[in-house]
Structures are given as structure tokens and as C-alpha cells.
């Protein structure tokens, strides 16, 4: 007999938790909503979900799906089987999914009075289909329903629960979620972005006096603390920006956007990383702790508010880069040149604009008018191109003033060798912009710099020249 298939949504049809996603979207609208959530949590579950659903929306088109399971459902639908979506998610979410997939004959979901989970879901299924049905679920909460169905479909069910179900009911099919590997975890942490925190070493590298071992040790601890804090904020940003990432041509493959890692796991990872980072910062000094704390606050403010404001977002990114240099100065402690700080602001402003222009070029190639979730339009390229190139050249001018500064002339053995670094900077920045105009720039310039052989050679050359100029005396003029 072709029994109807009743399908659970969260954790089964999609790897994500739509309620948690809705809560994140709700709190992103206003930090005060966090307190409202605490108050609403005392109400009935159905009322709580309805309130959240009234103030947020989940796109069925952008949600990640369990493709092997979805393919199976489509094949069974083609054979004439009845497919019903039964979920504890709010009806607005369930209907959005149903409308997008177009395979469900009926939708059973939570409304303002009934929370369709466990026994309540089972009662709704009996009322709609009777006692003869196949149920597809993923967790312990589905056990009461599996016990009452004719056949079970297991999707990503823990092995212990799966063994228990198999002893009680015939299993029609079993689908397993792939376990996240180390590569996925590293991608979530964005370990490659830790390279940005090498900026903490800049004050030590440009110091007038030779650095002691203790200073080197301090900046290494600072590097780890900043890296862990940065990973925590990256995860936080990914969780809040999950729907925008799903609409992006490359960011849709990020671990949380694609469903490779759960949102709950992301929250836990973010909190643990931040606690470790703060502990390490306090072990260095109170001053560095406040630098790290302010960095985190600026990053969160950027994530919640500033990233959606045109040009303010790139200015904030350039300041966050420069903040790392200041933090390195506090951690060592080593004084930092005014010209070096000005150079940092301009060059990082240029790199941030490279990032935005690369995204707009990609959108233009796809025939889209602008970026999803940001106030940028393809036509803005006419302004952003000269602005970014101008910032790059201004950075070189600031670097030239740094070379001519009295403290540099005193502190470097051969300061004029730094002009070779300035020339390399002109070439490297120009090359980045050419690659961007050709549509060959990754949306993250850091990844491009890591993987691009030309950038690797140029950056290595600049580092070698800087170290040589700092410590080796060469007579350039007779």
C-alpha cells in the first residue's frame, strides 16, 4: 500500500532550526528584543512562536535542504504518494517552504493556539490522515510518532535512537547527515583571517629599539587572543547574517549558511572562544584587555548596524584593521608612528573597497542590480573605483612621509631602502584593482592574497626589504 509520507521540517527536511533563525533575526532588529524574548519565553510555546513569526520571516527559497532526502520525496511524489509537511515550526514558515518546494499535499504546523510537537503533532496527523502513514523525523522528540506510524524514515537520527526505533517499527529508508570534519570547523573559524592579526606585530617590527623576548612573547599571546576573539565575532556575524549569506554566490557555502554546522553549535563555539580570548587578554594587561573589548564592541556594532550603511561599512573595516596595530602597540608596549597609522587607514580603506567592488562586479555579471542585504548598487562602481584607487595612492604617500620621518631615519639602518617597499606597494595595489575590474578578485582580498602567487611574491619582497632596511646598513650613495 502506498502510504502517505509525513515529513518533519527542522533537522529533517532542512538541517537548520527555523525557530532559532527567527529568534536571531528578531534580536538583530533591536538588541532590546533580547529582553522581550526572555519575557515571551514565559508564555505558551504556540503564542511565543506566533509573536516571533509576526515580526520576522524565513525564506523558503533560501533555506538549505537535505538534497538526497528531498530527491527521494520528489521521486515518491511522482509515483503518486501523498506527501504532508508536519512541523513544530510556525505555519508561516511551513507554508513558505511548501510554496517553494511544491511537493506537499497538505501542511500541518504550529499556529497561535497549538504547538505541533510530539503528541500534539501526532494528534494532528491522526486527524488528517488516520493511523496509516510513514513518518520522517530526526530526533527523540519524534519517538511518540514513530511508535504510532506504519513505517519510519530516519533522517540524521543519532545512532542510539536509530537502534531503538528499528526494534519497534519497520524502517523504510534511512538518510544520514555527514559529520562535520576539521576542514568545516576551520572554515567556520575562518582561520585564514587570522593573518589580519599579524598587524599586531607591526609596532614591534617598526620599533626603534631591538625587541626583547618578553615583548615578542606578549605580542604572540595578543595574536592568539585577537584571533580567537575574531573567530568568535565571525561566527556571531555568520549566524546573524545567515540569510544574506545564502543569497550570496559564494558565501552560501559557509558552514552555517549551508547547514554543515548547526546554529546551536555556532552559539556555543562563539561563547567559548570569546571567554578564552578575554582570559588571555587579561593575562597581558588591563590596557590590552580594553583594546580587545573595544574591538569586539566595534565589530558587533558593525555587524548589527554599520555593515548595511553605504561607505560607513568600509570606513569601519579600515578602522578595525588599524585598531589591530594600536592593540599591538599596547601589548608590547611600543610607540607607533603617526604616519604609519595614517598609512594603515588609507591602505585598509582601499582593500575594503576592493572587497565591495569585487562583490558588485560579481552581481553585475549575474545581471543583478546590487548586493543582497547591503546598500550598494552596481552603478556605484563609477564612484567606488576612483575612491579605492585614490585611497591606495594616498597610502603610498603616507608611507613616503613615514620614510622621511625623523624617527624612521634614526631607527632604520638603511631607511632609503623602504622606497623599494613603496614601489612594490604601488604595483601590488594596482594589480589588485586590475584583477577586481576583470572580475578575477575573490570577494575576500585576504583569500586572494593568500592564494595568488604574484601577491605572495610581492608581500614576501616587502617584508624582506623592511627587515633589511631596519637592521642592515647599506651605503646607497657614494
Short mmCIF file of C-alpha atoms in Angstrom, two decimals:
data_model
loop_
_atom_site.label_atom_id
_atom_site.label_comp_id
_atom_site.label_asym_id
_atom_site.label_seq_id
_atom_site.Cartn_x
_atom_site.Cartn_y
_atom_site.Cartn_z
CA UNK A 1 0.00 0.00 0.00
CA UNK A 2 1.32 3.46 -0.98
CA UNK A 3 1.18 5.04 2.47
CA UNK A 4 1.38 8.85 2.72
CA UNK A 5 4.69 10.27 3.94
CA UNK A 6 4.58 12.77 6.78
CA UNK A 7 7.72 14.93 6.80
CA UNK A 8 9.23 16.90 9.69
CA UNK A 9 10.95 20.19 8.80
CA UNK A 10 13.70 21.30 11.24
CA UNK A 11 16.62 18.87 11.30
CA UNK A 12 14.91 16.59 8.77
CA UNK A 13 13.99 18.31 5.53
CA UNK A 14 16.38 21.17 6.38
CA UNK A 15 19.46 20.88 8.62
CA UNK A 16 18.74 24.22 10.28
CA UNK A 17 16.42 25.21 13.14
CA UNK A 18 13.96 27.78 11.79
CA UNK A 19 12.89 28.92 15.27
CA UNK A 20 16.46 29.76 16.29
CA UNK A 21 16.98 31.54 12.95
CA UNK A 22 13.81 33.55 13.55
CA UNK A 23 14.99 34.47 17.04
CA UNK A 24 18.33 35.69 15.68
CA UNK A 25 16.56 37.82 13.08
CA UNK A 26 14.22 39.16 15.76
CA UNK A 27 17.10 40.15 18.06
CA UNK A 28 19.05 41.66 15.18
CA UNK A 29 16.22 44.13 14.57
CA UNK A 30 16.82 45.56 18.03
CA UNK A 31 19.08 44.46 20.91
CA UNK A 32 16.14 45.27 23.21
CA UNK A 33 14.29 42.34 21.67
CA UNK A 34 16.58 40.08 23.70
CA UNK A 35 14.72 41.19 26.83
CA UNK A 36 11.38 40.76 25.07
CA UNK A 37 12.34 37.19 24.22
CA UNK A 38 13.01 36.48 27.90
CA UNK A 39 9.55 37.82 28.79
CA UNK A 40 7.82 35.97 25.96
CA UNK A 41 9.51 32.73 26.99
CA UNK A 42 7.13 32.53 29.96
CA UNK A 43 4.12 32.32 27.66
CA UNK A 44 2.72 29.25 25.88
CA UNK A 45 5.04 27.91 23.20
CA UNK A 46 2.49 28.43 20.43
CA UNK A 47 1.96 32.08 21.44
CA UNK A 48 5.72 32.63 21.64
CA UNK A 49 6.31 31.23 18.13
CA UNK A 50 3.42 33.26 16.70
CA UNK A 51 4.84 36.50 18.12
CA UNK A 52 8.27 35.81 16.63
CA UNK A 53 6.72 34.84 13.28
CA UNK A 54 4.69 38.08 13.21
CA UNK A 55 7.92 40.12 13.42
CA UNK A 56 10.21 38.03 11.19
CA UNK A 57 10.09 35.96 8.03
CA UNK A 58 12.04 32.94 6.77
CA UNK A 59 12.57 32.50 3.03
CA UNK A 60 11.73 29.00 1.84
CA UNK A 61 13.79 29.66 -1.26
CA UNK A 62 16.99 30.40 0.68
CA UNK A 63 16.84 27.60 3.26
CA UNK A 64 19.33 24.73 2.83
CA UNK A 65 17.73 21.33 2.24
CA UNK A 66 18.74 17.71 2.66
CA UNK A 67 19.13 17.10 -1.05
CA UNK A 68 19.24 13.24 -1.02
CA UNK A 69 16.09 13.13 1.12
CA UNK A 70 14.38 15.82 -0.97
CA UNK A 71 15.19 13.88 -4.14
CA UNK A 72 13.61 10.77 -2.58
CA UNK A 73 10.44 12.71 -1.71
CA UNK A 74 10.14 14.03 -5.26
CA UNK A 75 10.53 10.51 -6.65
CA UNK A 76 7.81 9.20 -4.32
CA UNK A 77 5.58 12.15 -5.21
CA UNK A 78 5.98 11.25 -8.88
CA UNK A 79 4.77 7.72 -8.04
CA UNK A 80 1.55 9.19 -6.70
CA UNK A 81 2.25 9.12 -2.96
CA UNK A 82 0.71 11.76 -0.74
CA UNK A 83 3.35 13.98 0.95
CA UNK A 84 2.44 16.02 4.04
CA UNK A 85 4.63 18.54 5.86
CA UNK A 86 4.08 18.33 9.63
CA UNK A 87 6.25 20.62 11.72
CA UNK A 88 6.50 22.40 15.05
CA UNK A 89 7.64 25.48 13.10
CA UNK A 90 5.12 28.27 12.68
CA UNK A 91 2.65 27.95 9.81
CA UNK A 92 4.10 30.99 8.01
CA UNK A 93 7.47 29.22 7.75
CA UNK A 94 5.94 25.88 6.79
CA UNK A 95 3.85 27.45 4.04
CA UNK A 96 6.88 29.34 2.68
CA UNK A 97 8.73 26.01 2.41
CA UNK A 98 5.71 24.28 0.90
CA UNK A 99 5.22 27.04 -1.68
CA UNK A 100 8.88 26.88 -2.72
CA UNK A 101 9.25 23.08 -2.97
CA UNK A 102 5.76 22.44 -4.40
CA UNK A 103 5.65 18.77 -3.36
CA UNK A 104 3.34 18.82 -0.34
CA UNK A 105 -0.35 17.96 -0.49
CA UNK A 106 -1.03 19.42 2.95
CA UNK A 107 0.71 21.40 5.69
CA UNK A 108 0.33 20.79 9.42
CA UNK A 109 2.10 23.40 11.54
CA UNK A 110 2.10 25.43 14.74
CA UNK A 111 -0.43 28.26 14.95
CA UNK A 112 -1.44 30.71 17.66
CA UNK A 113 -3.04 28.01 19.83
CA UNK A 114 -1.38 24.67 19.05
CA UNK A 115 2.34 23.86 19.17
CA UNK A 116 2.69 20.84 16.85
CA UNK A 117 5.41 18.92 18.59
CA UNK A 118 5.40 15.35 19.92
CA UNK A 119 1.91 14.19 20.95
CA UNK A 120 0.20 17.30 19.56
CA UNK A 121 1.75 16.64 16.16
CA UNK A 122 0.68 13.00 16.35
CA UNK A 123 -2.93 14.03 17.11
CA UNK A 124 -2.93 16.41 14.12
CA UNK A 125 -1.58 13.64 11.86
CA UNK A 126 -4.25 11.18 13.05
CA UNK A 127 -6.96 13.77 12.43
CA UNK A 128 -5.69 14.47 8.91
CA UNK A 129 -4.51 11.03 7.73
CA UNK A 130 -5.73 8.44 10.19
CA UNK A 131 -3.39 5.76 11.54
CA UNK A 132 -1.79 4.60 8.29
CA UNK A 133 1.20 6.76 7.43
CA UNK A 134 5.01 6.83 7.14
CA UNK A 135 6.83 9.38 9.28
CA UNK A 136 10.18 11.04 8.52
CA UNK A 137 11.88 12.63 11.52
CA UNK A 138 15.26 13.20 13.10
CA UNK A 139 15.20 13.37 16.92
CA UNK A 140 13.99 11.95 20.22
CA UNK A 141 11.00 14.31 20.07
CA UNK A 142 9.71 12.24 17.14
CA UNK A 143 9.72 8.91 19.04
CA UNK A 144 5.98 9.09 20.03
CA UNK A 145 5.09 9.50 16.35
CA UNK A 146 7.41 6.75 15.12
CA UNK A 147 5.80 4.35 17.61
CA UNK A 148 2.40 5.01 16.02
CA UNK A 149 3.36 5.01 12.33
CA UNK A 150 3.42 2.01 9.97
CA UNK A 151 6.94 2.68 8.66
CA UNK A 152 9.70 5.09 9.67
CA UNK A 153 12.09 7.21 7.65
CA UNK A 154 15.16 8.19 9.66
CA UNK A 155 17.00 11.38 8.73
CA UNK A 156 20.19 12.23 10.60
CA UNK A 157 18.98 10.31 13.64
CA UNK A 158 21.58 9.65 16.40
CA UNK A 159 22.75 6.01 16.24
CA UNK A 160 21.38 5.13 19.70
CA UNK A 161 17.92 6.49 18.86
CA UNK A 162 18.03 4.80 15.44
CA UNK A 163 18.71 1.39 17.00
CA UNK A 164 15.79 1.85 19.38
CA UNK A 165 13.38 2.81 16.58
CA UNK A 166 14.45 -0.10 14.39
CA UNK A 167 13.46 -2.50 17.15
CA UNK A 168 9.94 -1.05 17.30
CA UNK A 169 8.96 -0.21 13.72
CA UNK A 170 9.95 -1.12 10.16
CA UNK A 171 12.30 1.44 8.59
CA UNK A 172 11.50 2.39 5.00
CA UNK A 173 14.66 4.46 4.37
CA UNK A 174 17.50 5.97 6.38
CA UNK A 175 19.41 9.14 5.50
CA UNK A 176 22.45 10.29 7.45
CA UNK A 177 23.85 13.79 7.85
CA UNK A 178 27.59 13.88 7.10
CA UNK A 179 29.56 14.56 10.29
CA UNK A 180 31.38 17.94 10.20
CA UNK A 181 35.11 17.42 9.73
CA UNK A 182 38.07 19.54 10.81
CA UNK A 183 38.04 21.38 7.49
CA UNK A 184 34.47 22.56 8.10
CA UNK A 185 35.33 23.71 11.64
CA UNK A 186 38.38 25.61 10.39
CA UNK A 187 36.22 27.24 7.73
CA UNK A 188 33.72 28.34 10.40
CA UNK A 189 36.55 29.82 12.47
CA UNK A 190 37.94 31.48 9.31
CA UNK A 191 41.48 30.60 10.33
CA UNK A 192 42.82 32.23 7.16
CA UNK A 193 41.51 35.55 8.50
CA UNK A 194 43.91 35.24 11.43
CA UNK A 195 46.55 36.58 9.04
CA UNK A 196 44.97 40.01 9.58
CA UNK A 197 46.05 39.81 13.21
CA UNK A 198 49.70 39.74 12.14
CA UNK A 199 49.19 43.51 12.16
CA UNK A 200 49.69 43.24 15.91
CA UNK A 201 53.37 42.58 15.14
CA UNK A 202 53.76 45.82 13.12
CA UNK A 203 54.70 48.07 16.08
CA UNK A 204 57.34 45.53 17.14
CA UNK A 205 58.68 45.28 13.59
CA UNK A 206 58.97 49.06 13.26
CA UNK A 207 60.25 49.65 16.79
CA UNK A 208 63.24 51.94 17.24
CA UNK A 209 64.90 49.66 19.77
CA UNK A 210 65.57 45.94 19.38
CA UNK A 211 62.71 43.95 20.87
CA UNK A 212 63.19 41.73 23.87
CA UNK A 213 61.97 38.14 24.12
CA UNK A 214 59.27 39.19 26.61
CA UNK A 215 57.84 41.68 24.12
CA UNK A 216 57.75 39.01 21.43
CA UNK A 217 56.01 36.63 23.81
CA UNK A 218 53.45 39.31 24.72
CA UNK A 219 52.57 40.03 21.11
CA UNK A 220 52.25 36.29 20.36
CA UNK A 221 49.74 35.92 23.20
CA UNK A 222 47.97 39.03 21.92
CA UNK A 223 47.85 37.49 18.43
CA UNK A 224 46.16 34.32 19.72
CA UNK A 225 43.70 36.32 21.85
CA UNK A 226 42.73 38.57 18.94
CA UNK A 227 42.43 35.57 16.60
CA UNK A 228 40.09 33.70 18.94
CA UNK A 229 38.02 36.84 19.56
CA UNK A 230 37.87 37.48 15.81
CA UNK A 231 36.68 33.91 15.16
CA UNK A 232 34.01 34.37 17.82
CA UNK A 233 32.74 37.53 16.12
CA UNK A 234 32.95 35.90 12.66
CA UNK A 235 30.68 33.10 13.88
CA UNK A 236 28.35 35.63 15.51
CA UNK A 237 28.24 37.59 12.25
CA UNK A 238 27.58 34.44 10.20
CA UNK A 239 24.68 33.49 12.46
CA UNK A 240 23.08 36.94 12.25
CA UNK A 241 23.77 37.27 8.52
CA UNK A 242 22.82 33.70 7.61
CA UNK A 243 20.02 34.56 5.18
CA UNK A 244 22.10 37.21 3.37
CA UNK A 245 24.94 34.68 3.04
CA UNK A 246 22.57 32.15 1.47
CA UNK A 247 21.70 34.69 -1.23
CA UNK A 248 25.40 35.31 -1.98
CA UNK A 249 27.02 33.29 -4.82
CA UNK A 250 29.98 32.16 -2.67
CA UNK A 251 29.02 32.85 0.94
CA UNK A 252 26.12 30.38 0.58
CA UNK A 253 28.72 27.61 1.07
CA UNK A 254 29.73 28.84 4.54
CA UNK A 255 29.22 26.15 7.23
CA UNK A 256 26.21 27.78 8.95
CA UNK A 257 24.52 29.11 5.79
CA UNK A 258 24.77 25.70 4.11
CA UNK A 259 23.72 23.77 7.21
CA UNK A 260 27.00 21.89 7.63
CA UNK A 261 27.13 23.19 11.21
CA UNK A 262 24.09 23.82 13.39
CA UNK A 263 23.22 27.25 14.74
CA UNK A 264 23.30 25.88 18.29
CA UNK A 265 26.87 24.64 17.76
CA UNK A 266 27.77 28.09 16.44
CA UNK A 267 26.43 29.84 19.53
CA UNK A 268 28.42 27.52 21.83
CA UNK A 269 31.61 27.93 19.78
CA UNK A 270 31.28 31.73 19.77
CA UNK A 271 30.85 31.96 23.54
CA UNK A 272 33.73 29.56 24.37
CA UNK A 273 36.15 31.31 22.01
CA UNK A 274 35.30 34.71 23.47
CA UNK A 275 35.79 33.53 27.06
CA UNK A 276 39.25 32.12 26.23
CA UNK A 277 40.23 35.28 24.31
CA UNK A 278 39.21 37.59 27.17
CA UNK A 279 41.08 35.44 29.70
CA UNK A 280 44.26 35.64 27.62
CA UNK A 281 43.87 39.41 27.19
CA UNK A 282 43.56 39.91 30.95
CA UNK A 283 46.75 37.88 31.44
CA UNK A 284 48.66 40.50 29.42
CA UNK A 285 47.46 43.83 30.76
CA UNK A 286 44.37 45.83 31.57
CA UNK A 287 45.14 48.17 28.67
CA UNK A 288 45.22 45.35 26.12
CA UNK A 289 42.05 43.86 27.62
CA UNK A 290 40.22 47.13 26.96
CA UNK A 291 41.63 47.26 23.41
CA UNK A 292 40.26 43.76 22.76
CA UNK A 293 36.94 44.60 24.40
CA UNK A 294 36.53 47.76 22.31
CA UNK A 295 37.47 45.80 19.17
CA UNK A 296 34.73 43.26 19.90
CA UNK A 297 32.20 46.02 20.62
CA UNK A 298 33.06 47.81 17.37
CA UNK A 299 32.80 44.54 15.45
CA UNK A 300 29.37 43.76 16.94
CA UNK A 301 28.18 47.31 16.23
CA UNK A 302 29.44 46.92 12.68
CA UNK A 303 27.58 43.61 12.33
CA UNK A 304 24.30 44.88 13.77
CA UNK A 305 24.15 48.39 12.28
CA UNK A 306 27.04 49.78 10.24
CA UNK A 307 27.54 47.00 7.68
CA UNK A 308 24.32 48.00 5.91
CA UNK A 309 25.25 51.70 5.58
CA UNK A 310 26.99 52.56 2.31
CA UNK A 311 30.64 53.68 2.72
CA UNK A 312 30.36 53.74 6.53
CA UNK A 313 30.89 49.97 6.44
CA UNK A 314 34.20 50.20 4.54
CA UNK A 315 35.41 53.04 6.76
CA UNK A 316 34.66 50.89 9.80
CA UNK A 317 36.54 47.94 8.28
CA UNK A 318 39.62 50.13 7.72
CA UNK A 319 39.46 51.34 11.34
CA UNK A 320 39.18 47.75 12.63
CA UNK A 321 42.37 46.87 10.75
CA UNK A 322 44.18 49.91 12.13
CA UNK A 323 42.89 49.08 15.62
CA UNK A 324 44.94 45.87 15.49
CA UNK A 325 48.13 47.90 15.08
CA UNK A 326 47.18 50.07 18.05
CA UNK A 327 46.44 46.94 20.09
CA UNK A 328 49.88 45.56 19.20
CA UNK A 329 51.42 48.81 20.41
CA UNK A 330 49.63 48.45 23.76
CA UNK A 331 50.54 44.77 24.12
CA UNK A 332 54.28 45.23 23.55
CA UNK A 333 54.37 48.21 24.61
CA UNK A 334 55.97 50.07 21.68
CA UNK A 335 55.16 53.56 20.37
CA UNK A 336 53.68 53.77 16.85
CA UNK A 337 54.41 56.45 14.26
CA UNK A 338 51.59 58.84 13.32
CA UNK A 339 52.45 58.39 9.63
CA UNK A 340 52.25 54.63 9.93
CA UNK A 341 48.77 54.89 11.43
CA UNK A 342 47.63 57.22 8.64
CA UNK A 343 49.10 54.79 6.08
CA UNK A 344 47.13 51.97 7.69
CA UNK A 345 43.80 53.79 7.48
CA UNK A 346 44.23 54.57 3.76
CA UNK A 347 45.50 51.17 2.64
CA UNK A 348 42.83 49.28 4.54
CA UNK A 349 40.16 51.62 3.24
CA UNK A 350 41.36 50.73 -0.27
CA UNK A 351 41.30 46.98 0.47
CA UNK A 352 37.78 47.26 1.93
CA UNK A 353 36.66 48.97 -1.28
CA UNK A 354 38.29 46.17 -3.29
CA UNK A 355 36.04 43.77 -1.39
CA UNK A 356 32.88 45.76 -2.15
CA UNK A 357 33.79 46.34 -5.79
CA UNK A 358 34.51 42.62 -6.27
CA UNK A 359 31.03 41.81 -4.94
CA UNK A 360 29.41 44.38 -7.24
CA UNK A 361 31.29 43.08 -10.29
CA UNK A 362 30.05 39.57 -9.46
CA UNK A 363 26.49 40.90 -9.11
CA UNK A 364 26.81 42.73 -12.44
CA UNK A 365 27.93 39.53 -14.18
CA UNK A 366 24.81 37.79 -12.85
CA UNK A 367 22.60 40.60 -14.12
CA UNK A 368 21.66 41.79 -10.62
CA UNK A 369 21.30 45.42 -9.64
CA UNK A 370 23.05 45.32 -6.26
CA UNK A 371 24.20 43.33 -3.25
CA UNK A 372 21.75 41.48 -1.02
CA UNK A 373 21.47 42.99 2.47
CA UNK A 374 23.79 45.94 1.74
CA UNK A 375 23.11 49.40 0.37
CA UNK A 376 25.33 49.06 -2.70
CA UNK A 377 24.27 49.20 -6.35
CA UNK A 378 26.22 48.17 -9.44
CA UNK A 379 26.09 51.76 -10.68
CA UNK A 380 28.05 52.79 -7.55
CA UNK A 381 31.17 51.33 -9.19
CA UNK A 382 31.59 54.63 -11.01
CA UNK A 383 32.32 56.27 -7.64
CA UNK A 384 33.94 53.35 -5.83
CA UNK A 385 36.64 52.70 -8.46
CA UNK A 386 38.35 56.14 -8.23
CA UNK A 387 37.74 56.29 -4.47
CA UNK A 388 39.51 52.96 -3.92
CA UNK A 389 42.43 53.68 -6.26
CA UNK A 390 42.82 57.16 -4.74
CA UNK A 391 42.96 55.67 -1.23
CA UNK A 392 45.64 53.22 -2.40
CA UNK A 393 47.81 56.06 -3.75
CA UNK A 394 47.21 58.13 -0.59
CA UNK A 395 48.50 55.17 1.42
CA UNK A 396 51.74 55.21 -0.59
CA UNK A 397 52.10 58.96 0.05
CA UNK A 398 51.64 58.36 3.80
CA UNK A 399 54.25 55.59 3.63
CA UNK A 400 56.65 58.02 1.93
CA UNK A 401 56.13 60.52 4.77
CA UNK A 402 56.81 57.69 7.24
CA UNK A 403 60.12 57.00 5.46
CA UNK A 404 61.07 60.67 5.76
CA UNK A 405 60.03 60.98 9.41
CA UNK A 406 62.93 61.74 11.82
CA UNK A 407 62.23 58.68 13.99
CA UNK A 408 62.42 56.42 10.91
CA UNK A 409 65.69 57.99 9.76
CA UNK A 410 67.13 57.32 13.22
CA UNK A 411 65.63 53.90 13.86
CA UNK A 412 66.33 52.20 10.49
CA UNK A 413 69.84 51.19 9.45
CA UNK A 414 69.08 51.95 5.76
CA UNK A 415 65.76 53.86 5.69
CA UNK A 416 66.01 54.73 1.97
CA UNK A 417 65.58 51.03 1.13
CA UNK A 418 61.97 51.44 2.21
CA UNK A 419 61.34 53.25 -1.08
CA UNK A 420 61.57 49.82 -2.71
CA UNK A 421 58.68 48.79 -0.46
CA UNK A 422 56.75 51.88 -1.60
CA UNK A 423 57.25 50.93 -5.26
CA UNK A 424 56.14 47.35 -4.53
CA UNK A 425 53.06 48.75 -2.77
CA UNK A 426 52.12 50.78 -5.85
CA UNK A 427 52.40 47.69 -8.05
CA UNK A 428 50.57 45.37 -5.66
CA UNK A 429 47.65 47.75 -5.06
CA UNK A 430 47.36 48.47 -8.79
CA UNK A 431 47.35 44.73 -9.51
CA UNK A 432 44.55 44.16 -7.01
CA UNK A 433 42.40 46.75 -8.72
CA UNK A 434 43.10 45.36 -12.19
CA UNK A 435 42.11 41.88 -11.01
CA UNK A 436 38.96 43.36 -9.48
CA UNK A 437 37.98 45.11 -12.72
CA UNK A 438 38.43 41.82 -14.60
CA UNK A 439 36.14 40.00 -12.20
CA UNK A 440 39.02 37.80 -11.04
CA UNK A 441 39.12 39.08 -7.46
CA UNK A 442 37.81 36.90 -4.67
CA UNK A 443 35.17 38.68 -2.55
CA UNK A 444 37.72 38.48 0.28
CA UNK A 445 41.06 40.14 -0.69
CA UNK A 446 42.82 38.23 2.10
CA UNK A 447 42.00 34.89 0.46
CA UNK A 448 43.12 36.31 -2.89
CA UNK A 449 46.44 37.45 -1.39
CA UNK A 450 46.99 34.01 0.18
CA UNK A 451 46.27 32.04 -2.99
CA UNK A 452 47.63 34.42 -5.64
CA UNK A 453 51.27 33.65 -6.41
CA UNK A 454 52.01 37.19 -7.58
CA UNK A 455 50.73 38.65 -4.29
CA UNK A 456 52.72 36.12 -2.30
CA UNK A 457 55.95 37.15 -4.03
CA UNK A 458 55.29 40.89 -3.66
CA UNK A 459 54.36 40.67 0.03
CA UNK A 460 57.41 38.49 0.76
CA UNK A 461 59.61 41.02 -1.06
CA UNK A 462 58.17 43.91 1.00
CA UNK A 463 58.74 42.03 4.28
CA UNK A 464 62.35 41.20 3.35
CA UNK A 465 63.07 44.78 2.30
CA UNK A 466 61.57 46.17 5.51
CA UNK A 467 63.65 43.85 7.71
CA UNK A 468 66.77 44.59 5.67
CA UNK A 469 66.20 48.34 5.92
CA UNK A 470 65.65 48.03 9.64
CA UNK A 471 68.74 46.04 10.60
CA UNK A 472 71.32 46.12 7.77
CA UNK A 473 73.34 49.23 6.98
CA UNK A 474 73.95 49.63 3.23
CA UNK A 475 75.72 52.62 1.74
CA UNK A 476 73.48 53.62 -1.18
CA UNK A 477 75.17 56.91 -2.09
CA UNK A 478 78.94 57.49 -2.60
#
